[in-house]
XYZ file of C-alpha atoms in Angstrom:
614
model
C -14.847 -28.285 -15.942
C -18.313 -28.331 -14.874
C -19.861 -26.082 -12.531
C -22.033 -28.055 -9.967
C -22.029 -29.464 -6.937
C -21.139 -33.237 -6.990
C -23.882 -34.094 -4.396
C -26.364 -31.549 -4.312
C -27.671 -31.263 -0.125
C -31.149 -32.345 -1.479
C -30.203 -35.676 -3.279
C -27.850 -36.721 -0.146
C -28.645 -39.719 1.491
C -30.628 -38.589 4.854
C -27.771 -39.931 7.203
C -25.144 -38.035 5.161
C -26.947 -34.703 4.944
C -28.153 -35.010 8.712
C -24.375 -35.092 8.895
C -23.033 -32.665 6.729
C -25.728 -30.492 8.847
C -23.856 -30.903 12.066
C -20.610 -30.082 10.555
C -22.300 -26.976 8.726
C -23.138 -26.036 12.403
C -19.974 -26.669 13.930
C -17.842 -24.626 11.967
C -20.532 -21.836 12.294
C -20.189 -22.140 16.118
C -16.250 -21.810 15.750
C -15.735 -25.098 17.065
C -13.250 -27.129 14.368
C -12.200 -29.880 16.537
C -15.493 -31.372 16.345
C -15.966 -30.834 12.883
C -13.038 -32.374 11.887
C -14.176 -35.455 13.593
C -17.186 -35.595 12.019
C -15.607 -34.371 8.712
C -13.014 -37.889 8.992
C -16.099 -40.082 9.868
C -18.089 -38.856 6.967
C -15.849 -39.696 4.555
C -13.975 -42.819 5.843
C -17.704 -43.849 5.057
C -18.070 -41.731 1.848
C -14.699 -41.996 0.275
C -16.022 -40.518 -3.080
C -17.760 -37.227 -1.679
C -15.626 -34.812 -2.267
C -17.132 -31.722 -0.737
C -16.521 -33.461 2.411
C -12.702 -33.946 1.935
C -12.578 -30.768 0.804
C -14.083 -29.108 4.197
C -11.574 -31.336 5.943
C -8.880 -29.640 3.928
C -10.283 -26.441 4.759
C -10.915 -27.503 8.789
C -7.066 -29.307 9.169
C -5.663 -25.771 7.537
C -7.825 -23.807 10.080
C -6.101 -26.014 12.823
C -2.402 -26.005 11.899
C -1.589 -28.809 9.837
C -0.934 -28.008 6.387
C 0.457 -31.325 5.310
C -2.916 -32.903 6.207
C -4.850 -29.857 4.290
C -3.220 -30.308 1.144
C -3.382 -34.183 1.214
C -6.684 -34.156 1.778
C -7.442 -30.943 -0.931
C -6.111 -33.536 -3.540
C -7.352 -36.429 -2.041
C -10.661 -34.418 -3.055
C -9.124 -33.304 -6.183
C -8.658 -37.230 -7.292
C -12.149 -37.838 -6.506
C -13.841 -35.216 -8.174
C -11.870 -33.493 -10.649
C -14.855 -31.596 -11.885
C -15.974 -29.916 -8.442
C -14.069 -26.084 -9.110
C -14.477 -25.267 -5.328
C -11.673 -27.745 -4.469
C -9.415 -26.160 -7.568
C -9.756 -23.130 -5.734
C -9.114 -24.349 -1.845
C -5.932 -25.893 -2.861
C -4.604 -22.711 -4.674
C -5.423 -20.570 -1.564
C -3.862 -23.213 0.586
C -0.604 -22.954 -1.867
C -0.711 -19.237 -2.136
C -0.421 -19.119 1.676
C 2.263 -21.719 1.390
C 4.151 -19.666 -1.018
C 4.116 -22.219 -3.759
C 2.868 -19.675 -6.063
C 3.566 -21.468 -8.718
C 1.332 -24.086 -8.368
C -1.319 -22.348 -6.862
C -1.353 -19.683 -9.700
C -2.486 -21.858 -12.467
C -4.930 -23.617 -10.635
C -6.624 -20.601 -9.733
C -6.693 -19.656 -13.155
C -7.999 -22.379 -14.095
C -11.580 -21.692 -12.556
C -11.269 -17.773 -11.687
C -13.852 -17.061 -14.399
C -16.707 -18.359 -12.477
C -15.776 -18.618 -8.739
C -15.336 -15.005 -7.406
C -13.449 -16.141 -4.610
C -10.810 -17.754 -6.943
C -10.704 -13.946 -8.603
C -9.890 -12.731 -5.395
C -7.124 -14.609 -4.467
C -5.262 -14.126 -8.143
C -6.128 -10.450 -7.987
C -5.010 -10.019 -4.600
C -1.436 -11.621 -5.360
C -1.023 -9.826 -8.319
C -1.317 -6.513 -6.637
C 0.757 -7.412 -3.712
C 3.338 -8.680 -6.075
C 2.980 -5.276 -7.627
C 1.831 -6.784 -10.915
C -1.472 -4.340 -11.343
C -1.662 -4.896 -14.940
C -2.265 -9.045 -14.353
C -4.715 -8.187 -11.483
C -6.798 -5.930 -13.827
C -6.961 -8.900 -16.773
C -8.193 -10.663 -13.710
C -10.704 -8.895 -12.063
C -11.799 -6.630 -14.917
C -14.220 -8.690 -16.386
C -16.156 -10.302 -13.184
C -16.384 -6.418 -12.187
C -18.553 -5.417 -15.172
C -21.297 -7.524 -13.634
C -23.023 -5.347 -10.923
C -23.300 -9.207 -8.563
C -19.209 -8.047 -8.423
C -18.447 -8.462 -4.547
C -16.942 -5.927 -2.733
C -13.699 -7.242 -1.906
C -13.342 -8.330 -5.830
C -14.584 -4.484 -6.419
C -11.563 -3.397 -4.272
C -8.649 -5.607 -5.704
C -10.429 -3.645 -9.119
C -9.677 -0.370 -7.748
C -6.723 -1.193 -6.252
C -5.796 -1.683 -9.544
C -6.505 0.944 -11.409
C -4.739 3.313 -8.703
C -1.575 1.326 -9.223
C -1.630 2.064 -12.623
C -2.205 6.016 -12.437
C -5.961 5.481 -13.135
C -7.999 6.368 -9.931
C -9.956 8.698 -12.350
C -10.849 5.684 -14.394
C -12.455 3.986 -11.757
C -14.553 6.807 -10.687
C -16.041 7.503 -13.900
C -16.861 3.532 -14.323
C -18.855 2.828 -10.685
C -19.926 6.634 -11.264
C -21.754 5.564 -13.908
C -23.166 2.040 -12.374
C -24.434 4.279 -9.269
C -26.219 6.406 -11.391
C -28.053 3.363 -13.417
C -28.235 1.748 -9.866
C -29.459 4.981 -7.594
C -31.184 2.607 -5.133
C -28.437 0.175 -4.544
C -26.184 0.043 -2.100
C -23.684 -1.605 -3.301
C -23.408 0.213 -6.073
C -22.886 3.291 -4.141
C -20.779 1.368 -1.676
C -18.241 0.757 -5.222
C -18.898 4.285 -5.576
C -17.298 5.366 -2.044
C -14.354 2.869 -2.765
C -13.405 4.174 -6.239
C -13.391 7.731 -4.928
C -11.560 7.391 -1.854
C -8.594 5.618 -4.054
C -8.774 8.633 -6.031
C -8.629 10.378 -2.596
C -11.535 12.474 -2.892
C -12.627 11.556 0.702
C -15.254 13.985 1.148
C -17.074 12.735 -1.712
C -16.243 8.984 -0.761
C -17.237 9.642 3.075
C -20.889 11.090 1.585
C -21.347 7.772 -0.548
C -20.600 4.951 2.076
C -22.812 7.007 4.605
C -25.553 6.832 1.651
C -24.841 3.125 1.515
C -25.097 2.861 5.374
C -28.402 4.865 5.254
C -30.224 2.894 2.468
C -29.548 -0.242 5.145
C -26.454 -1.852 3.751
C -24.452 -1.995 6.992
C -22.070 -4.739 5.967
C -18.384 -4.618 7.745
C -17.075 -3.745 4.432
C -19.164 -0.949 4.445
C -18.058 0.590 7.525
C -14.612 0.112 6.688
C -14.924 2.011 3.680
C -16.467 4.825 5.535
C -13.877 4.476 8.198
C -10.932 4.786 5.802
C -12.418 8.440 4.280
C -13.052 9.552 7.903
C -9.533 9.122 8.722
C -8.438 10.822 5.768
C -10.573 13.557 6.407
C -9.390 14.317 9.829
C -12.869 12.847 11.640
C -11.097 10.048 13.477
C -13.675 9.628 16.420
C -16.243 9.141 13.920
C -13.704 6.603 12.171
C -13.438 4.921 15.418
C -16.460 4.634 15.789
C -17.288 2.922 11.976
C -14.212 0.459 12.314
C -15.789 -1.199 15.964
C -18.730 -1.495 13.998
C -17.016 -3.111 11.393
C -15.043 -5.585 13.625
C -18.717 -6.305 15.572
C -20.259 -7.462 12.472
C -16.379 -9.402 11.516
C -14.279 -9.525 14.332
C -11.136 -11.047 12.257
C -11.444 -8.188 9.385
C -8.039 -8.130 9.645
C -7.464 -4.480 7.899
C -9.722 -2.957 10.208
C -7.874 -4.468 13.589
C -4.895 -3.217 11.733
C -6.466 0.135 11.234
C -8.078 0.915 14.546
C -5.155 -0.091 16.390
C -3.595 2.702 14.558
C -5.936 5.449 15.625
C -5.947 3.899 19.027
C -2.005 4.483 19.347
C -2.676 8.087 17.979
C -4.743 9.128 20.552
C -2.876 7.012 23.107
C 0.149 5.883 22.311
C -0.011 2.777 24.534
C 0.195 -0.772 23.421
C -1.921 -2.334 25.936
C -4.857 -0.169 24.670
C -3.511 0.035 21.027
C -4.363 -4.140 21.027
C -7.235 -4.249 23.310
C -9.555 -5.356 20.435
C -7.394 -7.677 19.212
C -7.168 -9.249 22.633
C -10.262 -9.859 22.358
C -10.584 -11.250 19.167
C -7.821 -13.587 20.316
C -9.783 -14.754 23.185
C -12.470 -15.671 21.206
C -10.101 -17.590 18.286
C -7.556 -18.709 20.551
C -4.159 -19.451 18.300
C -5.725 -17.672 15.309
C -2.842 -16.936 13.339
C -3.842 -13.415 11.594
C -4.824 -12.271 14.114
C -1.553 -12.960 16.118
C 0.502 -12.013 12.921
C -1.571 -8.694 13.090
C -0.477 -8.091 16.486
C 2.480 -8.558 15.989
C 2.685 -6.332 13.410
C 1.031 -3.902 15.466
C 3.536 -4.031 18.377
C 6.630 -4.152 16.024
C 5.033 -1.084 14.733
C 5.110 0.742 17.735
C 8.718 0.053 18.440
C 8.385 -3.192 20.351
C 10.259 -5.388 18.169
C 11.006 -8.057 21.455
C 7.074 -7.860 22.482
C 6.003 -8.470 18.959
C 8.517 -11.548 18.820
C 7.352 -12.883 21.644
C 3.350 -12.551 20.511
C 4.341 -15.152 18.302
C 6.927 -17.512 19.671
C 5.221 -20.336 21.212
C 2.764 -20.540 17.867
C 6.154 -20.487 15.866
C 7.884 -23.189 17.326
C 5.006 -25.616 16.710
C 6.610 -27.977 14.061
C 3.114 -26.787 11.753
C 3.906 -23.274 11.890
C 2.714 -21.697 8.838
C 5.410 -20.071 6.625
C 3.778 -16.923 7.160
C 3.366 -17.000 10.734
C 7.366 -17.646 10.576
C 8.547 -14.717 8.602
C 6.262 -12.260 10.450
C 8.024 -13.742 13.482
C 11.499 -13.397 11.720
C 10.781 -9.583 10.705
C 10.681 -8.958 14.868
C 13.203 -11.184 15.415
C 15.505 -8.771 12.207
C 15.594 -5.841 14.251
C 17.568 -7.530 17.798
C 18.942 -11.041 16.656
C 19.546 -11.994 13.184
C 20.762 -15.392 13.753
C 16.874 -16.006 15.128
C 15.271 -14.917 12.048
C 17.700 -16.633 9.861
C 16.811 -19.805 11.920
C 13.187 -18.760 11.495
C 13.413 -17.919 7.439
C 15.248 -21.325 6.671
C 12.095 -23.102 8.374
C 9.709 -21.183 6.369
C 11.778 -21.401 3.451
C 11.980 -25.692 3.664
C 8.285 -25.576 4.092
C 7.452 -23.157 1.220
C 10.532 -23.213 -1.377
C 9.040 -20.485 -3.420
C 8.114 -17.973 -1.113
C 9.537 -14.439 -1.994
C 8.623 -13.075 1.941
C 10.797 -16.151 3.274
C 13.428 -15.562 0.364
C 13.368 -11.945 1.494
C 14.182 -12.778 5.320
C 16.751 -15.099 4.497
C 18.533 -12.131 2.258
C 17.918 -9.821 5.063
C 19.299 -12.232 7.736
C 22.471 -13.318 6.135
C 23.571 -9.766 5.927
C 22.801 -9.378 9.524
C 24.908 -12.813 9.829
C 27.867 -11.741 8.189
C 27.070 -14.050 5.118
C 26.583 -10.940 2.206
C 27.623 -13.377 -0.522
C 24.775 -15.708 0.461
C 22.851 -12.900 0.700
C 23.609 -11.476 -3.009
C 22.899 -15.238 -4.806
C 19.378 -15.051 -2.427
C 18.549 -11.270 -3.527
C 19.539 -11.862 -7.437
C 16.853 -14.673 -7.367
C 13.798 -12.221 -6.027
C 15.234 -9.503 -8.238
C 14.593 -11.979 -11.172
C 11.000 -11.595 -10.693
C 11.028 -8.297 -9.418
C 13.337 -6.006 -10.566
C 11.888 -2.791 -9.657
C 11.403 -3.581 -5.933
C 13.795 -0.854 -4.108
C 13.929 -2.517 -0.837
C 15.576 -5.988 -2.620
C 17.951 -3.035 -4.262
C 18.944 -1.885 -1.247
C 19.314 -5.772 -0.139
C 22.113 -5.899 -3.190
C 23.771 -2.627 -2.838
C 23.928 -3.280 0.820
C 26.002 -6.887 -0.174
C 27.999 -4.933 -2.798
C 28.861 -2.938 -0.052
C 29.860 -5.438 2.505
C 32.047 -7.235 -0.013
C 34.139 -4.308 -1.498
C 31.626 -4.606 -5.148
C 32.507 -1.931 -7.376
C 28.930 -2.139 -8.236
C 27.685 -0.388 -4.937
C 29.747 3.074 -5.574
C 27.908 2.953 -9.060
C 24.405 2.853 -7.556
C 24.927 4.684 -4.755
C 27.271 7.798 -5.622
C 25.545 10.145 -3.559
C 27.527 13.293 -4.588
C 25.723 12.745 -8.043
C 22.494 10.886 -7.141
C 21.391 13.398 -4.489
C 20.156 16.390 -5.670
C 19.159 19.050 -3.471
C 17.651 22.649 -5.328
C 16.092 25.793 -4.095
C 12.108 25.606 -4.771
C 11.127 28.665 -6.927
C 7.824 30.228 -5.393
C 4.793 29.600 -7.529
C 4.240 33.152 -9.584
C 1.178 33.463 -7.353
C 2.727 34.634 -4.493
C 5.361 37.167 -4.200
C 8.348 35.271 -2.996
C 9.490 31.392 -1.307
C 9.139 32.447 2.703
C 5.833 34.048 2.077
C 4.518 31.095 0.241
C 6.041 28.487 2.522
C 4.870 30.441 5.191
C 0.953 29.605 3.370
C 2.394 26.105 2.999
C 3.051 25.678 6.821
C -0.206 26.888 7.940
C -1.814 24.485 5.360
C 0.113 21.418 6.795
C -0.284 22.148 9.966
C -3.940 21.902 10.304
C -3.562 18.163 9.123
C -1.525 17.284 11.571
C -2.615 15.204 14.672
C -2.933 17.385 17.484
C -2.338 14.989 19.694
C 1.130 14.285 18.701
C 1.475 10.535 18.636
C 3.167 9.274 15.478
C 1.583 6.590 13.148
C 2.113 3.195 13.966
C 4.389 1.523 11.209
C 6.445 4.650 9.982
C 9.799 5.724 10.345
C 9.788 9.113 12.449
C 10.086 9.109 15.736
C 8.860 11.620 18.036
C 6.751 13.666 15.633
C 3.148 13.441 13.501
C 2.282 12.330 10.052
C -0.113 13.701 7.573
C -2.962 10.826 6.719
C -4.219 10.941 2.997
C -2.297 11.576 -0.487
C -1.375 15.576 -0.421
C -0.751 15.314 -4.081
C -4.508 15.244 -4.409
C -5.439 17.299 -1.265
C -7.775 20.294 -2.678
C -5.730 23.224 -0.186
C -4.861 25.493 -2.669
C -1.073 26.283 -1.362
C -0.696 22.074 -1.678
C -1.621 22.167 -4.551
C 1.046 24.875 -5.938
C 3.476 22.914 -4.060
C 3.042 20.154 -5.699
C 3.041 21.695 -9.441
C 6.085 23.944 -8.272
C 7.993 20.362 -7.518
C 7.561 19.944 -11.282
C 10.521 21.854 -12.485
C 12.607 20.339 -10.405
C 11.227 16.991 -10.802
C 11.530 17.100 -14.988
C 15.396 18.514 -13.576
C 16.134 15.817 -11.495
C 15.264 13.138 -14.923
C 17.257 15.277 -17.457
C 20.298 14.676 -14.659
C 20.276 11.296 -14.039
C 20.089 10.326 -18.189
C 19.268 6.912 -19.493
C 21.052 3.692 -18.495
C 21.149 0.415 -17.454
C 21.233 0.617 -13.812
C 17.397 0.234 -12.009
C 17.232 4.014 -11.413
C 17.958 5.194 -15.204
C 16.893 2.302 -17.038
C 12.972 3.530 -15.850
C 13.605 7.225 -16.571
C 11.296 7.849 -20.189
C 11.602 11.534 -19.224
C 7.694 11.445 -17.847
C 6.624 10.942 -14.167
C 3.587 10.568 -12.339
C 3.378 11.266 -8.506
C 2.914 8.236 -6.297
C 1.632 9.526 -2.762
C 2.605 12.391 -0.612
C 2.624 12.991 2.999
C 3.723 15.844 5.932
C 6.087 15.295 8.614
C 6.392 17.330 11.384
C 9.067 16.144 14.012
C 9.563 17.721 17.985
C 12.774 18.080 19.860
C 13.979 15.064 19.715
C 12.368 14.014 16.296
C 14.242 11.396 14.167
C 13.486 9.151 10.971
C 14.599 5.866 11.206
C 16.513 4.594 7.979
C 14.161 3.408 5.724
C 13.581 2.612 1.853
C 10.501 3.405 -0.294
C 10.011 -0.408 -1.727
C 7.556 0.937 -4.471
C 8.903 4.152 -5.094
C 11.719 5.249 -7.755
C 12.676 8.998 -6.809
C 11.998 9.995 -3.262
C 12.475 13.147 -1.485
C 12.823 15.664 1.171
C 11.568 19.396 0.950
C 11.830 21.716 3.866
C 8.770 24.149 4.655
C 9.828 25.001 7.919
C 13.003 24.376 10.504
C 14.045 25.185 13.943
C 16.312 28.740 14.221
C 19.613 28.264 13.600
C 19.584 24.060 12.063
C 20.442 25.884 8.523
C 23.464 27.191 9.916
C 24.747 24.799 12.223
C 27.934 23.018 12.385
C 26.530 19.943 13.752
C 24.921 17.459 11.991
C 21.624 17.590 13.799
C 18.490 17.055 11.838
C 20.124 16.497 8.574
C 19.452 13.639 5.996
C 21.946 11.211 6.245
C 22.380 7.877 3.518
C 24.176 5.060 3.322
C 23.144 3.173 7.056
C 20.514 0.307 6.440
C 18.083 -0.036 8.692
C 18.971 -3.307 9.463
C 21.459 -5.275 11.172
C 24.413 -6.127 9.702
C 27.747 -7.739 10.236
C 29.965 -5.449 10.177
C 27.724 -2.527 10.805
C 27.490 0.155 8.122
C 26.782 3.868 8.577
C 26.092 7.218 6.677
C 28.120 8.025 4.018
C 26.863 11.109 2.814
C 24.458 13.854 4.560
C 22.712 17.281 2.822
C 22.023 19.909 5.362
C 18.017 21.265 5.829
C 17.418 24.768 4.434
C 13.618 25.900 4.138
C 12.541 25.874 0.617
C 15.205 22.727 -0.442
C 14.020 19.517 -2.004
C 16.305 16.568 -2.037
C 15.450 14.006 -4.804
C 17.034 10.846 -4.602
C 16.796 6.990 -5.588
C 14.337 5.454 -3.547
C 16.465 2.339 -2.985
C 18.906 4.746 -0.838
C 18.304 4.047 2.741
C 18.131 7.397 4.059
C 16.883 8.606 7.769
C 17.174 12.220 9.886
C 19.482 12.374 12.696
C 17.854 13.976 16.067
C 17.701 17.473 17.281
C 16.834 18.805 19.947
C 14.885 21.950 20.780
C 11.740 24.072 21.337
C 10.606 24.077 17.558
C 9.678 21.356 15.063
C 10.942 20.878 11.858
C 8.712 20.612 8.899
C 8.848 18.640 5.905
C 7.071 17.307 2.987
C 7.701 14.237 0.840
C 6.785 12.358 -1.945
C 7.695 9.362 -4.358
C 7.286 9.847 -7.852
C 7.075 6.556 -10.582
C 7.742 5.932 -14.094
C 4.139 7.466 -15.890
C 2.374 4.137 -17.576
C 2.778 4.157 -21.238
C -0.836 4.834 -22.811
């Protein structure tokens, strides 16, 4: 397939590049009405341009209708089956119509030599957690130092999934130092570290970036994502406005200043003030009203963020997407709504796994678990390690009386909880825990909001992976878990069941945080989708919840954290003690029932994932 443009601007006819001129400046002014007339005129009078029909395809997505998009994206494909660009628009438009299997080997088709096309594979890949395929992707188009940044991070992204942040480092290390007056090699630089969460170092190379004059919004973001981890969250502020000035749908950086904002607030109406905006200025933009959505479901309101999106829902040419992120609101109060809503999204978009996902979710809140089951057995067909869709089946097993549920979920043998053994660098567990506690508590948020989109209530999280923080008494913590860890494998054996059949006896740690919950404090129950072993370890509780008889702020399994019909709770709960880690499947849904008093309680936890084979 050649790589040209099928009517270059210059060799246009004056009439047709005088009007190809006016649409150029119509979509740059926002307005896509108007250029979709003039898009239909020009080619009802050009029929065989096909850069026009495919800007028309591109212009009737941007308003809604996705029939028209795609007809016209192939009308342009019939023309000029040559012209890559138009490969490319109609993958993205399938991608985001969750006919992935299309869409996939189109892109593949021209990914080689349109960036953009390299994107949208590598992107997919790793949010289908298949890091390996994005890597074979973007690998190649990233050894060119033209890379893009967004390519650059789906690269990165990458090689963290895989357990090789150091990797990545060593490889824009290297271009940086061949490159020491370019930005945007320094700019790769500052991404590749802060995967490999060495923030300090990452937050020095984006501000080099930003001082040699390469203030792009990516830029800023990058800078605003080490600031946060660092603990400088004015300054992060600060760099993410900028960011959203210079690209006011960067969608990740709404989604990530709205999260500061509710930290130092904890109000909605200030947490989505940006985004407000943002919406004012692309009225009906549906990002941005997914991402507030998201944002207000986040913070708890579930019936606000279903209501952000109802009216753009129940156009007939609601996007699929738009009408599973209205679904996931609708989950939490009335599953009969989001079934309604994941059947539409499902008719429109027959192999979407999100849709497929709500469906399985909404039948169990329907009282329909064998539906359910046949719906979650398809998604775990393609991915079998996801612990959420486990829970999906277990929770159906459950519901119907399977045999198969006590097997996965015997929590008398599953759940482990052990006594940590101090490190031999201090003299015994409450001195060193005590070190521990001091450590955590200088990351956590003074001001004593919780982060948007977690599961605690009424307490503070830790931002930035403590398995790579440089505090010394972390960092024993984290080697100490190792014993236990290597414990916890030897127990469970080898099997076929999605727990043992992963276990090779090696492990690599795959994030780590600090909660610290006030009177109160709860977690809500929860999965970790792309964990394997999760876990609870106690560095410091409130007198007395050791010893009590009631079943405040223990770790309770078994209730799902959605609806269902009939409702399910705990099964099983392990009692805090300071110095215990609990390891457990991380398809358990697990949560912390409230106490109440003076004195937090606080934890640590961590998933841990099969170690890549080398």
């Amino acid at each position: 397939m050649a790589n040209r443009y099928p009517l270059l601007m210059s060799t246009l006819s004056p009439p047709l590049r005088e009007a190809m001129q006016h649409v150029g400046a119509l979509l740059q002014a926002g307005d896509f009405r108007g250029a979709h007339d003039r898009l239909q005129s020009v080619v009802e009078q050009h029929p065989g341009y096909a850069e026009a029909m495919r800007l028309l395809g591109g212009v009737k997505q941007a308003l809604g209708d996705l029939e028209g998009a795609e007809a016209s994206l192939r009308k342009a494909m019939a023309a000029d089956p040559g012209w890559a660009p138009t490969w490319a628009s109609l993958g993205e438009l399938l991608l985001n119509r969750g006919n992935a299997d299309e869409a996939v080997p189109l892109l593949h088709r021209v990914a080689s030599r349109l960036p953009h096309a390299a994107l949208l594979l590598a992107r997919y890949y790793n949010d289908q957690q298949r890091p390996a395929d994005a890597l074979a992707i973007v690998a190649p188009l990233c050894g060119s130092t033209q890379a893009p940044a967004e390519l650059i991070a789906q690269h990165v992204a990458a090689l963290a999934a895989l357990g090789r942040q150091d990797e990545a480092v060593s490889f824009y290390r290297r271009r940086a130092e061949a490159l020491p007056n370019d930005p945007a090699a320094t700019h790769a630089l500052a991404m590749a570290l802060a995967a490999a969460s060495r923030h300090a170092d990452a937050e020095r190379a984006a501000g080099n970036a930003l001082a040699l004059g390469y203030k792009t919004a990516a830029v800023y973001f990058t800078h605003a994502s080490s600031l946060i981890a660092l603990g400088k969250l004015e300054s992060a502020e600060a760099a993410l406005r900028d960011c959203l000035r210079q690209e006011p749908r960067h969608i990740d950086a709404h989604d990530r200043l709205a999260r500061l904002v509710w930290m130092r607030t904890g109000d909605n109406a200030q947490t989505t003030a940006l985004l407000d905006q943002a919406l004012q200025r692309f009225q009906g933009d549906e990002a941005l009203l997914a991402t507030k959505a998201a944002i207000l479901q986040g913070a708890g309101d579930a019936h606000g963020a279903y209501q952000c999106l109802a009216t753009s829902a129940a156009r007939t040419q609601a996007t699929p997407s738009l009408l599973v992120r209205a679904g996931l609101a609708a989950l939490e109060f009335e599953p009969a709504a989001a079934l309604a809503l994941a059947e539409r999204a499902l008719q429109r978009a027959p192999s979407s796994s999100a849709a497929r996902n709500l469906l399985t979710a909404a039948l169990l809140g329907t009282g329909d678990p064998q539906g359910a089951l046949r719906h979650c057995e398809t998604l775990l067909a393609n991915a079998p390690d996801d612990q959420y869709l486990i829970a999906l089946q277990t929770t159906a097993w459950r519901l119907l009386g399977d045999e198969r549920y006590e097997a996965f979920c015997d929590y008398a043998d599953l759940v482990r909880p052990q006594t940590l053994q101090a490190p031999s660098q201090w003299h015994d567990l409450p001195g060193f825990l005590a070190d521990v506690k001091r450590s955590l508590e200088r990351l956590h948020n003074p001001q004593g909001h919780p982060l948007l989109f977690q599961s605690l209530r009424h307490g503070t999280e830790t931002t930035g992976d403590l398995t790579r923080h440089p505090d010394p008494a972390i960092q024993a913590l984290f080697q100490a878990f190792d014993a236990p860890i290597r414990a916890y494998l030897a127990h469970i054996g080898h099997g076929a069941d999605p727990l043992r059949r992963r276990n090779r006896g090696t492990y690599r740690y795959n994030g780590g945080w600090s909660v610290r919950l006030r009177s109160a404090g709860y977690h809500t129950h929860h999965v970790h989708p792309r964990g394997w072993i999760s876990s609870a370890f106690y560095v410091d509780l409130p007198d007395g919840m050791a010893d009590s008889s009631t079943p405040d702020g223990c770790l309770a399994f078994g209730q799902p954290s959605i609806l269902t019909t009939p409702a399910l709770h705990a099964q099983h709960v392990v009692r805090p003690a300071a110095g215990r880690l609990v390891l457990f499947p991380s398809y358990v849904w697990h949560g912390t029932v409230p106490f109440h008093g003076e004195q937090t309680r606080l934890t640590v936890a961590f998933d841990v994932v099969p170690e890549e084979a080398t």
